[in-house]
Short mmCIF file of C-alpha atoms and ligand atoms in Angstrom, two decimals:
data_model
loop_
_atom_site.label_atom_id
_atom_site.label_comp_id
_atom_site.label_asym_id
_atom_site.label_seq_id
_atom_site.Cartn_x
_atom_site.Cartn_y
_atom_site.Cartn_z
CA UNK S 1 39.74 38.04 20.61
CA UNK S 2 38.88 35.71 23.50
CA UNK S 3 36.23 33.11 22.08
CA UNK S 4 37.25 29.34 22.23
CA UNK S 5 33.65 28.11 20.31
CA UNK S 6 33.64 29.84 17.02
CA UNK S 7 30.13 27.97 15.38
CA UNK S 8 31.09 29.72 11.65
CA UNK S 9 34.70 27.20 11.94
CA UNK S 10 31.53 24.39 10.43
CA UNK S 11 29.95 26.97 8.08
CA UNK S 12 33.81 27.88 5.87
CA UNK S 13 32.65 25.85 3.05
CA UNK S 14 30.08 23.70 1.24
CA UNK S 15 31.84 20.41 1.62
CA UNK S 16 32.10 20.94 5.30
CA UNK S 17 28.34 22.36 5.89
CA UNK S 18 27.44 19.07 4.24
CA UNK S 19 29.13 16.89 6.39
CA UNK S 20 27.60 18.68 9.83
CA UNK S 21 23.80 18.83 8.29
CA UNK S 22 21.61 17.20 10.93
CA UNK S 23 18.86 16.86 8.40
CA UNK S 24 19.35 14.63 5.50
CA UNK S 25 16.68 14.58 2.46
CA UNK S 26 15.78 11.26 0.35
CA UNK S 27 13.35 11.20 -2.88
CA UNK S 28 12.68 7.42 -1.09
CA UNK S 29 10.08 9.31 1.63
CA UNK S 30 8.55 11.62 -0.80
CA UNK S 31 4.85 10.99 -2.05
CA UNK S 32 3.22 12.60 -4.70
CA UNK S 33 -0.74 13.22 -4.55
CA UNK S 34 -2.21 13.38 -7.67
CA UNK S 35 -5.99 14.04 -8.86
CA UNK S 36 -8.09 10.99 -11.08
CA UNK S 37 -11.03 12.15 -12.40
CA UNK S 38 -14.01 9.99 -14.42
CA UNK S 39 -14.11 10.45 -18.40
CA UNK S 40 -11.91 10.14 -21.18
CA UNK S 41 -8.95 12.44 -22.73
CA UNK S 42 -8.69 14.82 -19.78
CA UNK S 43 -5.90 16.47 -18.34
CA UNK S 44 -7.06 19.84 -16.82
CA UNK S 45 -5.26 21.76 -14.88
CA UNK S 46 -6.38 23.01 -11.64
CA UNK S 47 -6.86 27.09 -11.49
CA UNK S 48 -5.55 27.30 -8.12
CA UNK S 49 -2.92 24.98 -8.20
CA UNK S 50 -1.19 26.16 -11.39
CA UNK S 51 1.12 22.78 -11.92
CA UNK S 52 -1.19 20.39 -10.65
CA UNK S 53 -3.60 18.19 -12.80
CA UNK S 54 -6.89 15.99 -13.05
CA UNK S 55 -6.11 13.14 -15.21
CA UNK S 56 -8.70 10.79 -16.43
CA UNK S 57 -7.78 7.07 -16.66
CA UNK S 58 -6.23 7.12 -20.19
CA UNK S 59 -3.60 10.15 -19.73
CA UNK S 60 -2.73 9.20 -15.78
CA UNK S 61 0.18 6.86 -17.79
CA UNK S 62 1.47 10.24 -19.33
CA UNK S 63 2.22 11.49 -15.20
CA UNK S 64 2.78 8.20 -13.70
CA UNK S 65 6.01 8.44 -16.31
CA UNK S 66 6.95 11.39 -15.87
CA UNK S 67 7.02 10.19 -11.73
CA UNK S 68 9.10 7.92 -12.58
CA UNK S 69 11.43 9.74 -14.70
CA UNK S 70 11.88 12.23 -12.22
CA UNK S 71 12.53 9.37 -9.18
CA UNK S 72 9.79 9.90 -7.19
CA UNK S 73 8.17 5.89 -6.66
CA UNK S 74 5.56 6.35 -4.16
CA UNK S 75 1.80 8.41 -5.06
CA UNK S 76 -1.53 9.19 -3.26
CA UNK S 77 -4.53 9.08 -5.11
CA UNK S 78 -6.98 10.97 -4.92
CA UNK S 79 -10.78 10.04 -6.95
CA UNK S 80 -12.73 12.61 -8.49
CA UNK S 81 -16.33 10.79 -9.61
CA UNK S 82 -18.76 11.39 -12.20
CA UNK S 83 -21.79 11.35 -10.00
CA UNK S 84 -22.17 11.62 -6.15
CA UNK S 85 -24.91 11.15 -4.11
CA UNK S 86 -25.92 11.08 -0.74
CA UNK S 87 -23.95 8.07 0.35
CA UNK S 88 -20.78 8.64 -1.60
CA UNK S 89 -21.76 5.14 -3.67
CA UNK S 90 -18.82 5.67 -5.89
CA UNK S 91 -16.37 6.01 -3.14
CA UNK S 92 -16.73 1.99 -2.58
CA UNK S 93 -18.02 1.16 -6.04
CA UNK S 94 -15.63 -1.55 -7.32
CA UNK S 95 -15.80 -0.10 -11.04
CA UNK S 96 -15.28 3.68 -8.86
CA UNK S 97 -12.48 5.83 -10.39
CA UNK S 98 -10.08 5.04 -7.68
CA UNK S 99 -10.15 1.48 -8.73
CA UNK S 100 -10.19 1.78 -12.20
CA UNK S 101 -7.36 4.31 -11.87
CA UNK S 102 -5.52 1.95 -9.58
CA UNK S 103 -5.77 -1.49 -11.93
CA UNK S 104 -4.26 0.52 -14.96
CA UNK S 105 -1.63 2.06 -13.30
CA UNK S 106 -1.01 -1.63 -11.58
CA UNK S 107 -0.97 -2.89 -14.98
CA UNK S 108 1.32 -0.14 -16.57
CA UNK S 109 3.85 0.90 -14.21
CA UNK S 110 3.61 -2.12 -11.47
CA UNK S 111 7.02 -0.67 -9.47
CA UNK S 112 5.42 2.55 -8.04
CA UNK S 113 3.68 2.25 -4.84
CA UNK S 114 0.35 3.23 -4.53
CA UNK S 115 -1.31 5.09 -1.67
CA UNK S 116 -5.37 5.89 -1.47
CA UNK S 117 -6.75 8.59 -0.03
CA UNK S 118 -9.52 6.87 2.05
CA UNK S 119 -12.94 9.58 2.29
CA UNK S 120 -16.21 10.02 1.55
CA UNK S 121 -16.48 14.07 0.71
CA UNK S 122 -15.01 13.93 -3.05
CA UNK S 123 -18.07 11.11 -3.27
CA UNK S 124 -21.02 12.62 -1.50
CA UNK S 125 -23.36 14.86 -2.58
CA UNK S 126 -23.62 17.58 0.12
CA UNK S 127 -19.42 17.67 0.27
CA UNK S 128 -18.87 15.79 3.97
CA UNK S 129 -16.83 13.08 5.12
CA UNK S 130 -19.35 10.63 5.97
CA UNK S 131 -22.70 10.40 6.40
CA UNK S 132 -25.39 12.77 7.23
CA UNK S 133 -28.05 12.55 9.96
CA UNK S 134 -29.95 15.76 9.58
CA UNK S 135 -27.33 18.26 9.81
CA UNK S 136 -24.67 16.11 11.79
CA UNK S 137 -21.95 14.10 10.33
CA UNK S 138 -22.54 10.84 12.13
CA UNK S 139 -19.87 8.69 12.83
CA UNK S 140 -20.58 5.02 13.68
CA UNK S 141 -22.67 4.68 10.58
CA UNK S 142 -19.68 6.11 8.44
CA UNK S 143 -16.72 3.74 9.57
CA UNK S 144 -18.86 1.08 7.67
CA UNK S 145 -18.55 2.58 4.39
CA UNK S 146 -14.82 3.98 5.16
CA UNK S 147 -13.96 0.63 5.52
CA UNK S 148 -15.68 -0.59 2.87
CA UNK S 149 -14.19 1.83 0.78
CA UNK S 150 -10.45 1.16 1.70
CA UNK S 151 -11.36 -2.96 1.19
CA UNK S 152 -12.31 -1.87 -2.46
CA UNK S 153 -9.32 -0.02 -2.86
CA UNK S 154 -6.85 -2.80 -1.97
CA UNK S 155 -8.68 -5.11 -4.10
CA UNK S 156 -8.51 -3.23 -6.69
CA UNK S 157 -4.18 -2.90 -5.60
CA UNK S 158 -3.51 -0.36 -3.31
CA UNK S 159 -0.37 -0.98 -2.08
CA UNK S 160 -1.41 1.28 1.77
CA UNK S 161 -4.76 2.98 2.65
CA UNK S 162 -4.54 6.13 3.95
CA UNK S 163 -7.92 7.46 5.65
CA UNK S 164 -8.23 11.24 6.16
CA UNK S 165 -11.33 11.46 7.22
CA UNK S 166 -11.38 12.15 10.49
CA UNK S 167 -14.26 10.03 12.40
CA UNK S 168 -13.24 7.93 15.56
CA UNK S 169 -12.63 4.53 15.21
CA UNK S 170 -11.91 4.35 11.65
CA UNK S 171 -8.38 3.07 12.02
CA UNK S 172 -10.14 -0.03 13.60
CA UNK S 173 -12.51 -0.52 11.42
CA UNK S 174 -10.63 -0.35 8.56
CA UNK S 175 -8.19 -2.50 9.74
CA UNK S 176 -10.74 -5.24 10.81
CA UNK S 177 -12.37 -5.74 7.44
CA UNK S 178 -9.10 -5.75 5.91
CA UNK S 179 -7.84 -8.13 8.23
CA UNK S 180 -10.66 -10.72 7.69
CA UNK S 181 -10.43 -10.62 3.97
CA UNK S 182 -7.06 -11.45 4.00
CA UNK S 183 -4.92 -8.44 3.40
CA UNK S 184 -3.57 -8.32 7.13
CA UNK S 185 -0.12 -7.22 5.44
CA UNK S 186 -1.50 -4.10 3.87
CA UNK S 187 -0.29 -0.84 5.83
CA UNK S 188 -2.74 2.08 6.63
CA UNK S 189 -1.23 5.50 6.97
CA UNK S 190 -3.76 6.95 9.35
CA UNK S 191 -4.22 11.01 8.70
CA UNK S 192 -3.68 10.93 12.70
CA UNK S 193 -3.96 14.88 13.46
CA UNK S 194 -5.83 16.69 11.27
CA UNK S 195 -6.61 20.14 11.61
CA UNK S 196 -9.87 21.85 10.27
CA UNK S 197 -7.89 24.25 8.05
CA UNK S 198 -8.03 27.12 5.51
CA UNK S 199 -5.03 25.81 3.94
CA UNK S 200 -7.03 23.34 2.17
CA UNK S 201 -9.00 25.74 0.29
CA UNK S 202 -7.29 24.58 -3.08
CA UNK S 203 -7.66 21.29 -3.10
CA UNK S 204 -11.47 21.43 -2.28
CA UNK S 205 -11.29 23.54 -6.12
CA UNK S 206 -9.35 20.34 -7.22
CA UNK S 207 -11.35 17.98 -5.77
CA UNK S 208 -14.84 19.48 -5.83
CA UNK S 209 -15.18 18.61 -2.24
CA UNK S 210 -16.34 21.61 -0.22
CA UNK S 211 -18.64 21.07 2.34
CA UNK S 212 -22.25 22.61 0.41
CA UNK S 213 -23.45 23.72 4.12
CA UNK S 214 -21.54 24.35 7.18
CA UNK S 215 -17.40 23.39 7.93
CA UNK S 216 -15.15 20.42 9.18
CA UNK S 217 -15.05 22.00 12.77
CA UNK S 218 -17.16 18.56 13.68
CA UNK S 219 -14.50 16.18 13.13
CA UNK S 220 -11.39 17.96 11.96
CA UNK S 221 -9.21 19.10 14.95
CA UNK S 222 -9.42 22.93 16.26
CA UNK S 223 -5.85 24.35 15.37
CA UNK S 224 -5.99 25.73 19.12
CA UNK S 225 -4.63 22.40 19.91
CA UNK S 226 -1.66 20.68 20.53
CA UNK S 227 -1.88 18.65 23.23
CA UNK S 228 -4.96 17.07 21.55
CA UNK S 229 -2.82 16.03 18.34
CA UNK S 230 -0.75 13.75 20.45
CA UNK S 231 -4.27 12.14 21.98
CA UNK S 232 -5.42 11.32 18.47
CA UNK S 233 -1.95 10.36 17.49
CA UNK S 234 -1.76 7.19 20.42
CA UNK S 235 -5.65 6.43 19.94
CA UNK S 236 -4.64 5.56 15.97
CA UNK S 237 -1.55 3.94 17.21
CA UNK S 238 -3.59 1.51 19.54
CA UNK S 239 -5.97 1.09 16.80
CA UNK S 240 -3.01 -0.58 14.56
CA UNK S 241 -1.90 2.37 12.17
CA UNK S 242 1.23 1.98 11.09
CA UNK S 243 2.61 5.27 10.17
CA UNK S 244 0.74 8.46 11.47
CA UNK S 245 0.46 11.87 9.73
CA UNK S 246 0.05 15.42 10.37
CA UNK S 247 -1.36 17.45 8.15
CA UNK S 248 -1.02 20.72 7.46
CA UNK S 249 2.85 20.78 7.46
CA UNK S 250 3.79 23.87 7.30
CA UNK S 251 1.75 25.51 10.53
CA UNK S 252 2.03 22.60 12.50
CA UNK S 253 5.77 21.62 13.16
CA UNK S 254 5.33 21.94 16.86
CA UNK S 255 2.54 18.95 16.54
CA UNK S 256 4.77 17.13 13.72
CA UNK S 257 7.66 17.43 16.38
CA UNK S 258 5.44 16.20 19.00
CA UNK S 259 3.93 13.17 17.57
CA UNK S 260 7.63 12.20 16.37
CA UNK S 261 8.99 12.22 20.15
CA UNK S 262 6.03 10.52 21.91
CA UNK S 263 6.35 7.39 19.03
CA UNK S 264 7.49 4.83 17.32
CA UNK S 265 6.30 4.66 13.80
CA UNK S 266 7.12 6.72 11.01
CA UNK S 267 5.79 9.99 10.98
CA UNK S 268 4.53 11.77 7.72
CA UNK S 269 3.43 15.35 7.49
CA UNK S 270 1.05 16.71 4.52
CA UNK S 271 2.42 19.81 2.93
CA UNK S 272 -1.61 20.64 1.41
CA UNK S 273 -3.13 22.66 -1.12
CA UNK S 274 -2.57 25.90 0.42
CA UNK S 275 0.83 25.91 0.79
CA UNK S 276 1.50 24.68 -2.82
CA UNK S 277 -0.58 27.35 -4.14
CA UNK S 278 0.75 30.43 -1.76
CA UNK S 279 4.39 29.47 -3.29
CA UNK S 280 3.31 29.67 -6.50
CA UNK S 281 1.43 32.75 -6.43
CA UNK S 282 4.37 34.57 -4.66
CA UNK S 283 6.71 33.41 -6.83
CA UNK S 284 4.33 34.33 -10.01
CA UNK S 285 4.52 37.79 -8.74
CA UNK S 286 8.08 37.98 -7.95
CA UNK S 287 7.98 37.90 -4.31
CA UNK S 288 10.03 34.99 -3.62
CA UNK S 289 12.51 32.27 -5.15
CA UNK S 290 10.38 29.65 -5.65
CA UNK S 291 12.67 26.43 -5.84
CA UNK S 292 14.81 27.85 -2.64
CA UNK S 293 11.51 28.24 -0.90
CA UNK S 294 10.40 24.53 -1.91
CA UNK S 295 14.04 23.56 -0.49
CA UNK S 296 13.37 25.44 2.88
CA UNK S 297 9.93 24.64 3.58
CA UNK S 298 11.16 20.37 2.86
CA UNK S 299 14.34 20.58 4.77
CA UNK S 300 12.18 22.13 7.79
CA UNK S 301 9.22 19.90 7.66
CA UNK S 302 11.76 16.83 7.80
CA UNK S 303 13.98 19.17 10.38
CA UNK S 304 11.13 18.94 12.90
CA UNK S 305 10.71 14.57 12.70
CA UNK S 306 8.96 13.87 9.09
CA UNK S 307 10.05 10.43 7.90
CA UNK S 308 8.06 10.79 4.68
CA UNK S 309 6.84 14.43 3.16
CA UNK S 310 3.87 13.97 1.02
CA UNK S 311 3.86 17.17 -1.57
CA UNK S 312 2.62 18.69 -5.05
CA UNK S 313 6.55 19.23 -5.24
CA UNK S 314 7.40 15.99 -4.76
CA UNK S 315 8.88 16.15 -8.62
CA UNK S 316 10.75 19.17 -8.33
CA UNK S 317 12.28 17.96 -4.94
CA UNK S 318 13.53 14.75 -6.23
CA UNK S 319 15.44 16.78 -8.98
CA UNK S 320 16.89 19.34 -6.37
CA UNK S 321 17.92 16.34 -4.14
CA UNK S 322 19.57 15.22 -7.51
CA UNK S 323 21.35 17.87 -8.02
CA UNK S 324 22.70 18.61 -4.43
CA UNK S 325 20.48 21.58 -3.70
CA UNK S 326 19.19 19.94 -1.08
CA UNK S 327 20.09 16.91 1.44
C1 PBG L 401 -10.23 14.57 2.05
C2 PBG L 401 -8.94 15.28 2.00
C3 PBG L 401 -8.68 16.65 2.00
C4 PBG L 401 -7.31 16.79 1.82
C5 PBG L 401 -6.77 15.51 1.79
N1 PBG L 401 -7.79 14.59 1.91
C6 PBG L 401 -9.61 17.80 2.04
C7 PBG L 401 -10.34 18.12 3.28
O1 PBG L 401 -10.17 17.49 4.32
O2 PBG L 401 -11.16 19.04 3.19
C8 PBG L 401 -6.58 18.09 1.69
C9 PBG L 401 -5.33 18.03 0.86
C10 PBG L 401 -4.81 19.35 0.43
O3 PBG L 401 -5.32 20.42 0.78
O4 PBG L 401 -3.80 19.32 -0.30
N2 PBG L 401 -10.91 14.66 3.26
#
């Protein structure tokens, strides 16, 4: 046979498939969101995340361990209040769940790094991201609290802010107040292009945090576009984010891939709700392998320019990178 380039000469075996991979996989980029809810002794799991938990204050430890046991150093919290009300009070209240969650697990396990989710719709009574003007989610009046919420959350020692709640101008806002309070060194991880999705159907179960009239289509982006997730992307980046996410993962490695070429900061891309519970399900039934399908859908995430892969799997991945079945 006539053929000079034979591509299976790099595939013969394992050891040299390993040394050609172009994508290499670290536990060091991986961050793990997990659910804090007000009260005492809980630790419920969430019916359409089968895995995933709310953890009150006093169990949290019990997770943040087993984090840490597994090698996975860097979290996202996410709050879960008592009450709610109009203006998401507890969202910025310094005695909030975020900030009680955050000075215990500062207290107890003071190596991992902690990451807040910065939004208003786990907080507010009718489900949206900021505040309401009749039937309109109105912006200006929102970055005030957004940033009032993110200064509470470093206080309280957040590590990075990371605000997914998609008004314009929050990046500067947020960075202003924390800025003039002293905490010019803390990072924000700006939820850059975020699309109005289904695939966060799941977490809104988790979170109690659907919208209790109308959608997102207001403020998250219309998954139509792509070109538009770049313009978002260099408006945070001149705002002073420092890393910039995309979010889904999964349906959106064209924009991931995108945002990673036109850039210079670290890129992180959100693999949500939906795609955490879709794996599970299929592999519940029998459909699919479940811990080769984690592998895949990591390896192509970071394939098409993640630096850092927040996911619910963050635990199982840091074993599989352990053991070589990935990376
Ligand atoms: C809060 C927020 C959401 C998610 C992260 N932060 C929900 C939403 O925008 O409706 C989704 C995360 C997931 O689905 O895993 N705004």
């Amino acid at each position: 046979m006539d053929m000079i380039v034979r591509p299976r000469r790099l595939r013969k075996n394992q050891t040299i498939r390993r040394m050609v991979r172009e994508t290499r996989v670290d536990a060091a980029s991986l961050i793990y969101p997990m659910f804090v809810i007000d009260g005492e002794n809980i630790e419920e799991e969430i019916p359409a995340m089968p895995g995933q938990f709310r953890y009150s204050v006093d169990r949290m430890p019990y997770e943040l361990e087993r984090l840490q046991k597994a090698g996975v150093a860097q979290l996202m919290l996410f709050g879960i209040p008592e009450k709610k009300d109009e203006v998401g009070s507890q969202a910025y209240a310094a005695d909030g769940i975020v900030q009680r969650a955050l000075r215990e697990a500062k207290r107890q396990f003071p190596d991992l790094y902690y990451i807040t989710d910065v939004c208003m719709c786990e907080y507010t009574s009718h489900g949206h991201c900021g505040l309401l003007h009749g039937d309109q989610v109105d912006n200006d009046s929102t970055l005030e609290l957004l940033a009032k919420t993110a200064l509470s959350h470093v206080q309280a020692g957040a590590d990075m802010v990371a605000p997914s709640d998609m008004m314009d101008g929050r990046i500067r806002a947020i960075r202003t107040l924390l800025d003039q309070n002293g905490y010019e060194d803390t990072p924000i991880m700006s939820y850059a292009v975020k699309y109005a999705s289904a695939f966060y159907g799941p977490f809104r179960d988790a979170a109690g945090s659907a919208p209790s009239f109308g959608d997102r289509k207001g403020y998250q982006m219309d998954p139509h576009n792509r070109r538009e997730g770049m313009k978002e992307a260099l408006l945070d980046l001149q705002e002073g984010a420092d890393i910039l996410m995309v979010k889904p993962a999964l349906s959106y490695l064209d924009v991931l891939s995108d945002v990673k070429k036109a850039t210079h900061v670290p890129v992180a891309a959100y693999s949500v709700s939906g795609e955490y519970s879709m794996v599970k399900a299929a592999a519940k039934a029998g459909f699919i392998d479940e811990d080769q399908i984690i592998c895949e859908m990591a390896v192509s995430t970071y394939r098409a320019g993640a630096d850092i892969y927040l996911t619910y799997f963050a635990k199982e991945l840091a074993g599989f990178i352990r053991e070589g079945r990935i990376g």
